[in-house]
CSV table of C-alpha atoms and ligand atoms in Angstrom, one decimal:
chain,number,residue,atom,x,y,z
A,1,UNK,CA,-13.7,2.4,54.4
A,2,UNK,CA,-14.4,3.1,50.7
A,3,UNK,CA,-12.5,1.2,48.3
A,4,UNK,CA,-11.1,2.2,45.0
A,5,UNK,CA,-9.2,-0.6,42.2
A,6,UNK,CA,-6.8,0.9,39.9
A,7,UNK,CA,-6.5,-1.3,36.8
A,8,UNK,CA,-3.6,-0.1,33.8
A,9,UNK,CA,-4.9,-1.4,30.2
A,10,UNK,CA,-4.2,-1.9,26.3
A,11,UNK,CA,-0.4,-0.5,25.4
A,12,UNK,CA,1.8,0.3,28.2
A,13,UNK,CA,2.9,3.9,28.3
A,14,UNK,CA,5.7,5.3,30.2
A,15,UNK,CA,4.3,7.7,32.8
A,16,UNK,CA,1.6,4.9,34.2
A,17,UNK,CA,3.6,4.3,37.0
A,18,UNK,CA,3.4,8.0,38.1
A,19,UNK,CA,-0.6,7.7,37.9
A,20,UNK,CA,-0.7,4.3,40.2
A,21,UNK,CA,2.1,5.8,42.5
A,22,UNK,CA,-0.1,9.2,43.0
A,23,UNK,CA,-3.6,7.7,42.9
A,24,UNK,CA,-2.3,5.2,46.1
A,25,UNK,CA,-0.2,8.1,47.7
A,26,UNK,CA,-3.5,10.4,47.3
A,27,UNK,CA,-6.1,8.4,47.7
A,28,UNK,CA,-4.9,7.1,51.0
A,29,UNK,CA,-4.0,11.0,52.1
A,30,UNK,CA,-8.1,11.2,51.0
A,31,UNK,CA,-9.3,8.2,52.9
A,32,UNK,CA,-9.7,5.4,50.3
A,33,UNK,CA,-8.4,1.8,50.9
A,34,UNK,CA,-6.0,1.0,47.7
A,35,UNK,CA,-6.5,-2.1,45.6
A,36,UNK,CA,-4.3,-2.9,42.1
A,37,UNK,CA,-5.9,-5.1,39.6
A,38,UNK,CA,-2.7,-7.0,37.5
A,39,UNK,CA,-3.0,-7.9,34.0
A,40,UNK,CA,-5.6,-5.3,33.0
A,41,UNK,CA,-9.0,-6.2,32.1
A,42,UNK,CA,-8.0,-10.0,31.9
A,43,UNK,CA,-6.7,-9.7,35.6
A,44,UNK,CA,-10.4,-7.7,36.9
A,45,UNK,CA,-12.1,-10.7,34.9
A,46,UNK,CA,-9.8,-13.7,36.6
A,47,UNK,CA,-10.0,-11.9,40.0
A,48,UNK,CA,-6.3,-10.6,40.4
A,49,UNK,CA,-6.8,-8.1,42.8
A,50,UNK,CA,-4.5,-6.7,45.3
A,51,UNK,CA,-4.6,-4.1,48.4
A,52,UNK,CA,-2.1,-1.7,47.7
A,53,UNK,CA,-0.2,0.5,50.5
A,54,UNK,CA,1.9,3.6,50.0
A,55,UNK,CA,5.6,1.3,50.0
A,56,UNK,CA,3.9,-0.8,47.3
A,57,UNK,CA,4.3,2.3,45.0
A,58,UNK,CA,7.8,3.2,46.4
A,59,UNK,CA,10.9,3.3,43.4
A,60,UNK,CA,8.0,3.7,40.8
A,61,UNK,CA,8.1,7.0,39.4
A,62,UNK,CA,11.0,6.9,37.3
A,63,UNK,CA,10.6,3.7,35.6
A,64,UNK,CA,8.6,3.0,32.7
A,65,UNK,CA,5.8,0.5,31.8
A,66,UNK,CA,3.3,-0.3,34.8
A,67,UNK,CA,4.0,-2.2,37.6
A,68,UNK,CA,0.5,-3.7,37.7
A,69,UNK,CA,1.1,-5.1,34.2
A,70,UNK,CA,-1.1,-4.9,31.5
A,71,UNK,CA,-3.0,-6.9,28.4
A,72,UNK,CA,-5.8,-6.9,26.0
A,73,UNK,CA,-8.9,-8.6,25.8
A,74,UNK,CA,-11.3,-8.9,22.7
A,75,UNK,CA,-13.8,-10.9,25.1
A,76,UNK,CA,-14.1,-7.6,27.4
A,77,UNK,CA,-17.1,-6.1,24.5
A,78,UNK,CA,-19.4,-9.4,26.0
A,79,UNK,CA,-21.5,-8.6,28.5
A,80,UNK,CA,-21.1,-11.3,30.2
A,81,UNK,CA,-17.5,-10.7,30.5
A,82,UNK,CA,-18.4,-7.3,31.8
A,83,UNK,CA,-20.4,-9.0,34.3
A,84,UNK,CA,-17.6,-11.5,36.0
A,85,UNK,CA,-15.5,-8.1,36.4
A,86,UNK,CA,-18.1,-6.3,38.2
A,87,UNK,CA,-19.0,-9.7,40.2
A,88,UNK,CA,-15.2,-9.8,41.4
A,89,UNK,CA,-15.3,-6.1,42.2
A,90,UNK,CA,-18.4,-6.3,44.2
A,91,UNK,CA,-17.6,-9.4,46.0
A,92,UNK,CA,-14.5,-7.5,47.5
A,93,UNK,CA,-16.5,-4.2,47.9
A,94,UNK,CA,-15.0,-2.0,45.8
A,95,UNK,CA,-17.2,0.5,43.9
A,96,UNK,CA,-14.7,2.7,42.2
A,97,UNK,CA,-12.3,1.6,39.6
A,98,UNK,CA,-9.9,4.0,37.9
A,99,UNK,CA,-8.6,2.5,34.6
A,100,UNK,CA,-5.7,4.1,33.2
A,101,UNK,CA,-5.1,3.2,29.3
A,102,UNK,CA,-6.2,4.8,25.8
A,103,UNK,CA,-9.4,4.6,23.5
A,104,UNK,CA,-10.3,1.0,23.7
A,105,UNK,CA,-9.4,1.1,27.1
A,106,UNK,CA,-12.3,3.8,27.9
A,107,UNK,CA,-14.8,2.0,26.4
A,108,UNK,CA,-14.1,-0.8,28.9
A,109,UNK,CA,-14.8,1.7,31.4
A,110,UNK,CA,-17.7,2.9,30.2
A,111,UNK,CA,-19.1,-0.2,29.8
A,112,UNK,CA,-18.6,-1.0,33.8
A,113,UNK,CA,-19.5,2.3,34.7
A,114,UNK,CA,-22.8,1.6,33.3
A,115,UNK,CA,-23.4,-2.0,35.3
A,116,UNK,CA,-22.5,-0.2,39.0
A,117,UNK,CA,-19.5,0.5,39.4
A,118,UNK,CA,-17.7,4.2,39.7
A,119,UNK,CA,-15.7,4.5,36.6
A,120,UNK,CA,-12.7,7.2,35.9
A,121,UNK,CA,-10.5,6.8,33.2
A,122,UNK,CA,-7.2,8.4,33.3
A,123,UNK,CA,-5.3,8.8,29.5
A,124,UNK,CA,-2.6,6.7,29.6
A,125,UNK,CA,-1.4,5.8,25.8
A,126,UNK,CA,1.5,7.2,23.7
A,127,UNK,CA,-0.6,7.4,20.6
A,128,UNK,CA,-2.3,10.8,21.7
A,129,UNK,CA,-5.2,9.6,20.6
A,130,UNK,CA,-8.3,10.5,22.9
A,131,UNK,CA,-9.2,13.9,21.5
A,132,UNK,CA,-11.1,15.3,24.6
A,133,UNK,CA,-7.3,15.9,26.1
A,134,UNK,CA,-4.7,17.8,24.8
A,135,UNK,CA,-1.9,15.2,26.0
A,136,UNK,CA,-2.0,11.8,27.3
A,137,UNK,CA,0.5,10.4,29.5
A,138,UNK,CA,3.4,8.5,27.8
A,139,UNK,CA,3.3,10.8,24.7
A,140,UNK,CA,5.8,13.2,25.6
A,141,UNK,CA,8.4,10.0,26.8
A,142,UNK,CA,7.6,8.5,23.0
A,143,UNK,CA,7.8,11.8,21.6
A,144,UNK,CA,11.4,12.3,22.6
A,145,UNK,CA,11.9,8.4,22.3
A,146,UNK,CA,11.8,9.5,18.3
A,147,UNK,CA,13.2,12.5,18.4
A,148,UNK,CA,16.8,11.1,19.7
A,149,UNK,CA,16.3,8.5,17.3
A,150,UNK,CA,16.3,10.4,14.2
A,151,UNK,CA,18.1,12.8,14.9
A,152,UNK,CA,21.0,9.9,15.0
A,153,UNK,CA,19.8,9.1,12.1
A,154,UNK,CA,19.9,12.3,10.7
A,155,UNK,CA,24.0,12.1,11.1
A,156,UNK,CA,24.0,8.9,8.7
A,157,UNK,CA,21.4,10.6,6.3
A,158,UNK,CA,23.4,14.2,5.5
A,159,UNK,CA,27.0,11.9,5.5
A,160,UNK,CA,25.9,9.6,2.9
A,161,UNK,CA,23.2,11.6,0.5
A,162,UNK,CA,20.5,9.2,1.7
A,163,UNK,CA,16.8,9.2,2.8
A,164,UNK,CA,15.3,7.7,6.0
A,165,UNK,CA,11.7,6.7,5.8
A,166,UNK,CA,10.9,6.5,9.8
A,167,UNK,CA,7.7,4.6,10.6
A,168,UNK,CA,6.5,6.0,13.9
A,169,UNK,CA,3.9,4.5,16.1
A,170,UNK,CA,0.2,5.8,17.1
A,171,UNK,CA,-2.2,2.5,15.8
A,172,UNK,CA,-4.5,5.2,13.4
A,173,UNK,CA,-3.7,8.7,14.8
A,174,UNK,CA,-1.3,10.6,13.6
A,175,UNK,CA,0.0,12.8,16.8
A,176,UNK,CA,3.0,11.0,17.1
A,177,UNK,CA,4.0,11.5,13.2
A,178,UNK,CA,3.5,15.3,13.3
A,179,UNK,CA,4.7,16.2,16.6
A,180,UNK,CA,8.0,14.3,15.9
A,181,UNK,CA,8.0,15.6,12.3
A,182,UNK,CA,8.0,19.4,13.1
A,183,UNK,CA,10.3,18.3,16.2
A,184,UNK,CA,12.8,17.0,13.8
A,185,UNK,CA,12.5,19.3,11.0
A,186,UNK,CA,11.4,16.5,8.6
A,187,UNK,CA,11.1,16.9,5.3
A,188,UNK,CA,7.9,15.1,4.9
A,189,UNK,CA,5.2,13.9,7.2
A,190,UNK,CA,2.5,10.7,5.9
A,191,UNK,CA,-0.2,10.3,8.2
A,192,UNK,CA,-4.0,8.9,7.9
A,193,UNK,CA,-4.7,13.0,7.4
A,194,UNK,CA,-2.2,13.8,4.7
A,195,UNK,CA,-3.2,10.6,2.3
A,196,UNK,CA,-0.5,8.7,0.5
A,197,UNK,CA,0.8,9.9,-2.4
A,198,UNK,CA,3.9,8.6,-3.4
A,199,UNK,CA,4.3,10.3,-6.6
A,200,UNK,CA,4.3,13.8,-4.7
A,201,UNK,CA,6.7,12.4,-1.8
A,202,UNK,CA,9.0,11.8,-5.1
A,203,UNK,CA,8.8,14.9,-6.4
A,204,UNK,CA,9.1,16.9,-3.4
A,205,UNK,CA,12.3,14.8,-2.4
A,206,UNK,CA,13.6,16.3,-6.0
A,207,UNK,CA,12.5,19.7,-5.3
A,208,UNK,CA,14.3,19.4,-1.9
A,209,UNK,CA,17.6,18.0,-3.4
A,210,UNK,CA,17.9,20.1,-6.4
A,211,UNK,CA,16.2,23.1,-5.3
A,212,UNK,CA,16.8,23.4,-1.8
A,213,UNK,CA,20.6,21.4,-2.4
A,214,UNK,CA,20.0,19.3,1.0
A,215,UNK,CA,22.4,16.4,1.2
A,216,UNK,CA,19.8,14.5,4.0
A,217,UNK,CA,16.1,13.8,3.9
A,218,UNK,CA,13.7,12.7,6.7
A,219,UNK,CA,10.3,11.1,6.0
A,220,UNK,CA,8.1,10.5,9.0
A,221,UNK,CA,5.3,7.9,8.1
A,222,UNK,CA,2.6,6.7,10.6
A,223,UNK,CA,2.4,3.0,10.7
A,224,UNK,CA,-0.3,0.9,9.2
A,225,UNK,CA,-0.3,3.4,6.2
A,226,UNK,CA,2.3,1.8,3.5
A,227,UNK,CA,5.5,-0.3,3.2
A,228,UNK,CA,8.0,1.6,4.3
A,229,UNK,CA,10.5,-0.7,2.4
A,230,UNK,CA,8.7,-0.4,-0.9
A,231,UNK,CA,9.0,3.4,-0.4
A,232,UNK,CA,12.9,4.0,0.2
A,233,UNK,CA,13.6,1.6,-2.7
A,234,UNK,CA,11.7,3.4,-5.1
A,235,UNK,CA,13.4,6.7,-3.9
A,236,UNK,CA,16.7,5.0,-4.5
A,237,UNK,CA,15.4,4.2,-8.0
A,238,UNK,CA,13.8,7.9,-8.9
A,239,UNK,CA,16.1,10.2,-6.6
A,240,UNK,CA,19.2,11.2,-6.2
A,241,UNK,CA,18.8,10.3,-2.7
A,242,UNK,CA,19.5,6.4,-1.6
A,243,UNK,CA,16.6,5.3,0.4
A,244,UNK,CA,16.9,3.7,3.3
A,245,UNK,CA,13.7,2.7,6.0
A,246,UNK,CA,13.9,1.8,9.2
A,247,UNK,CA,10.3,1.0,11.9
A,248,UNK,CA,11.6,2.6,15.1
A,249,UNK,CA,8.6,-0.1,17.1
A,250,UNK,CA,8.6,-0.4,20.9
A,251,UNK,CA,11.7,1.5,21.5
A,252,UNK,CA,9.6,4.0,21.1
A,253,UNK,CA,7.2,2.9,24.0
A,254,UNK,CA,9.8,2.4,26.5
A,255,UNK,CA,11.9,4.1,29.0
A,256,UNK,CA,12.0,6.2,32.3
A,257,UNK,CA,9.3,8.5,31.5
A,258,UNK,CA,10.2,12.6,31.0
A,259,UNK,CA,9.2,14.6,33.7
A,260,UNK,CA,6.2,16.4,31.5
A,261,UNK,CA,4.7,12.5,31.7
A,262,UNK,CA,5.8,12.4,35.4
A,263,UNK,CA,3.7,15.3,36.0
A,264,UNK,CA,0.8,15.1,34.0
A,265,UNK,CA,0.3,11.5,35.5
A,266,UNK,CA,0.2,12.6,38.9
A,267,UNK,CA,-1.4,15.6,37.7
A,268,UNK,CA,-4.6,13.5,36.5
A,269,UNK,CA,-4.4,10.8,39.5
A,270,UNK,CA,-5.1,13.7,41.8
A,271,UNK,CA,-8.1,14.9,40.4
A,272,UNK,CA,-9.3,10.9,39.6
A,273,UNK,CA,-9.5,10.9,43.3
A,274,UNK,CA,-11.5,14.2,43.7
A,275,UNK,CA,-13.9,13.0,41.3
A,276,UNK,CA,-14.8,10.0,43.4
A,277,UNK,CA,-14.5,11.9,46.2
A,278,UNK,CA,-17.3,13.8,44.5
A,279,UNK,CA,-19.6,10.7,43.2
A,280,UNK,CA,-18.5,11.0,39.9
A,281,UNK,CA,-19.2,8.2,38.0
A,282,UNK,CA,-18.5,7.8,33.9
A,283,UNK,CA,-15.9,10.7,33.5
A,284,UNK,CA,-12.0,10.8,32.5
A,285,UNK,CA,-9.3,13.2,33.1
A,286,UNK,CA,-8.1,15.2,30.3
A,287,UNK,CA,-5.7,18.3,30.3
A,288,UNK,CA,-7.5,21.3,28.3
A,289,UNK,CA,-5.0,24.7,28.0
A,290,UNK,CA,-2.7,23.2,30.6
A,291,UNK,CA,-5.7,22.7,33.1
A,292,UNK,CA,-7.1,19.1,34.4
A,293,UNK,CA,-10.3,18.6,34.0
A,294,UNK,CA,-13.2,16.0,34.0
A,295,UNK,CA,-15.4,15.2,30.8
A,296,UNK,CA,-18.1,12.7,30.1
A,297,UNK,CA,-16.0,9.7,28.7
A,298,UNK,CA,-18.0,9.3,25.7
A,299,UNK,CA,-17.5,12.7,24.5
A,300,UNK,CA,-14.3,13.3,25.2
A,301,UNK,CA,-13.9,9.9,22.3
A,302,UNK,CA,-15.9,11.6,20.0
A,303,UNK,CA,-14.5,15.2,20.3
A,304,UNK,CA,-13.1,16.7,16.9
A,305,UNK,CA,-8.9,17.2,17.3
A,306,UNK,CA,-8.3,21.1,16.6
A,307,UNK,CA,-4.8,21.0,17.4
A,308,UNK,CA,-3.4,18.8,15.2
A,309,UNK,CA,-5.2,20.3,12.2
A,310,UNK,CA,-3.2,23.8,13.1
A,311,UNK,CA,-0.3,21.7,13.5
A,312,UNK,CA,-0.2,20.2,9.8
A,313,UNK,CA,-0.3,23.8,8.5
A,314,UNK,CA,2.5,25.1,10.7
A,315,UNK,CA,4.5,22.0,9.6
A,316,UNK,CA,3.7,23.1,5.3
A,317,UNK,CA,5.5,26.2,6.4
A,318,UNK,CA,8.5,25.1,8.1
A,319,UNK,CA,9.0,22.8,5.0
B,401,ADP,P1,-6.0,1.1,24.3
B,401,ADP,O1,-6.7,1.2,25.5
B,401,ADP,O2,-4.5,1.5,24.4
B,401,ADP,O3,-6.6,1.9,23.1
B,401,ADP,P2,-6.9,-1.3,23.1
B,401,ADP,O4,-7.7,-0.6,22.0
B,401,ADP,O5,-6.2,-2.5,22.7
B,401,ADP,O6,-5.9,-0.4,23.8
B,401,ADP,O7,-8.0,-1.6,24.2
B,401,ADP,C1,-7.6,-2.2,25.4
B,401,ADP,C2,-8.7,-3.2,25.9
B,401,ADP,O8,-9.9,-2.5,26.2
B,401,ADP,C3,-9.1,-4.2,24.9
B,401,ADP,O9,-8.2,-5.3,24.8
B,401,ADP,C4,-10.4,-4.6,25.5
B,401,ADP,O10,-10.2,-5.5,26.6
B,401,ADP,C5,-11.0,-3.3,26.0
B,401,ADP,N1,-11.9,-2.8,25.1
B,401,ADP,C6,-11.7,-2.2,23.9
B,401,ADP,N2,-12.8,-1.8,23.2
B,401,ADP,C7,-13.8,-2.1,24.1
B,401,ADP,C8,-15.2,-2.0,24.0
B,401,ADP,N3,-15.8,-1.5,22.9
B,401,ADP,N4,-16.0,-2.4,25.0
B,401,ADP,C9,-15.4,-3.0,26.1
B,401,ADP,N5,-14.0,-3.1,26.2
B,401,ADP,C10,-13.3,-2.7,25.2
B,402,F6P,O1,-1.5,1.9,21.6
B,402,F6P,C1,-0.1,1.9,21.7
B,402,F6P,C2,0.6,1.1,20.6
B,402,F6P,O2,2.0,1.2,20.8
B,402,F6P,C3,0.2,1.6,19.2
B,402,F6P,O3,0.9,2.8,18.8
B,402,F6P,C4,0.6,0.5,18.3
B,402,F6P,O4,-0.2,0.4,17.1
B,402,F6P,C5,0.2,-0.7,19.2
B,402,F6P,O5,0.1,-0.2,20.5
B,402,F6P,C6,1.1,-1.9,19.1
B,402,F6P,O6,0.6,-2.9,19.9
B,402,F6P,P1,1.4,-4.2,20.4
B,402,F6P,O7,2.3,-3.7,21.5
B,402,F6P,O8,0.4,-5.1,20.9
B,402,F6P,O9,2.2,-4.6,19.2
């Protein structure tokens, strides 16, 4: 019986248990013999590998993170790391692995995929960050994650004449930061495509308070761009507004996952299994105009994101 390992890697993301939970219900219904590697790729290079039947995925779909837990591992780039996964792999017999996880993730998978063994990647990451797909699974749970946070904060902000700065998550993209900015109706969005520019964040905070008369402001910031802290204190000092920031962190990646995440996931684990079915070796699943389809891993890294860059200009006139 063929054999296929599904292996969950980098950040957890709330939808991953939908993806294992399909790719085992499936994949049986197909044929396959089931196998769960725990820990990610430390777990396929320390051998912990387990058959996995349809009650193993029972009670799974609702809750978030992955059951098969997950890490990172720096050491995975070495070869010869590489080469004790595939040795564990092969010594069980299994020739197809499906690695659900984000960017850094696929480039694990590419890597095995070129020593032997039938690689699919599956987009599992909240930072929206492979640009061959339109969504990846845990976005839309993150997305919302944010949105019912500000818009509490939102209540404090128009109460008390202040500012939030919200640092969102998404490592270097900026998906999360946009999506939740034009889904809260934020005054400002900072992401790695806008630039910094703190002079013109306090001057359009002016313009919105004396122009516009607003009582609350909202800033949504990617992370790793500035200090949110050093931000709201200087729009205390320069604005009418009193500043206040807040880093919203892994409350953002938690949670029962929403049902678009519940059904993207199994969505993509379906066609993971028709693409081994088919031999395909190499290739990920990513959702183009609401269909799932199968791209060349490498390019679907290296594709250019169109949608965001309509997005920012939609977001300019909203503002
Ligand atoms: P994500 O998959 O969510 O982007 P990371 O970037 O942390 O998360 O990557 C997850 C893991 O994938 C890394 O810890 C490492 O084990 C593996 N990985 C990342 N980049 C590569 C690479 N270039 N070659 C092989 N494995 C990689
Ligand atoms: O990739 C998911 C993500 O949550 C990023 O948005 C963030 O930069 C990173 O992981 C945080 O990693 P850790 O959980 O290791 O702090």
């Amino acid at each position: 019986m063929e054999k296929i390992a599904i292996l969950t890697s980098g950040g957890d993301a709330p939808g991953m248990n939908g993806a294992i939970r399909a790719l085992v219900r499936v994949g049986i219904q197909h044929g396959f013999e089931m196998y769960g590697v725990y820990e990610g790729y430390c777990g396929l290079v320390a051998g912990k590998i387990k058959k996995l039947g349809y009650s193993d995925v029972s009670e799974i779909l609702a809750r978030g993170g992955t059951i098969l837990e997950s890490s990172r591992l720096p050491e995975f780039k070495e070869e010869n790391v590489q080469d004790q996964a595939v040795k564990n792999l092969k010594d069980l017999k299994i020739n197809n692995l499906v690695v659900i996880g984000g960017d850094g993730s696929y480039r694990g998978a590419l890597a095995l995929s070129k020593k032997g063994i039938n690689c699919i990647a599956i987009p599992g990451t909240i930072d929206n960050d492979i640009n061959g797909t339109d969504e990846t699974i845990g976005f839309h749970t993150a997305l919302y994650n944010i949105i019912d946070a500000v818009n509490k904060l939102r209540d404090t902000s128009s109460s008390h004449h202040r500012c939030f700065v919200v640092e969102v998550m998404g490592n270097n993209a900026d998906s999360l930061a946009l999506y939740s900015a034009i889904a809260c109706g934020s005054e400002l969005v900072i992401t790695n495509k806008t630039g910094y520019d703190e002079q013109h964040i306090i001057d359009e905070l002016i313009k919105n308070e004396t122009v516009y008369n607003k009582r609350h402001a909202i800033v949504i910031a990617s992370e790793k761009i500035f200090d949110v802290e050093k931000l709201a204190k200087r729009i205390s000092d320069e604005t009418g507004f009193s500043g206040r920031s807040i880093v919203l962190g892994h409350i953002q990646r938690g949670g029962s996952p929403v049902p678009e995440d519940r059904i993207l996931a199994s969505r993509m684990a379906n066609k993971a299994i028709e693409l081994i079915e088919h031999g395909e070796n190499g290739k990920c699943v990513c959702l183009v105009d609401s269909q799932i389809v199968a791209k060349k891993i490498d390019e679907a890294l290296t594709e250019v994101n169109k949608n965001n860059q309509m997005l920012y200009q939609l977001f300019e006139d909203l503002v």
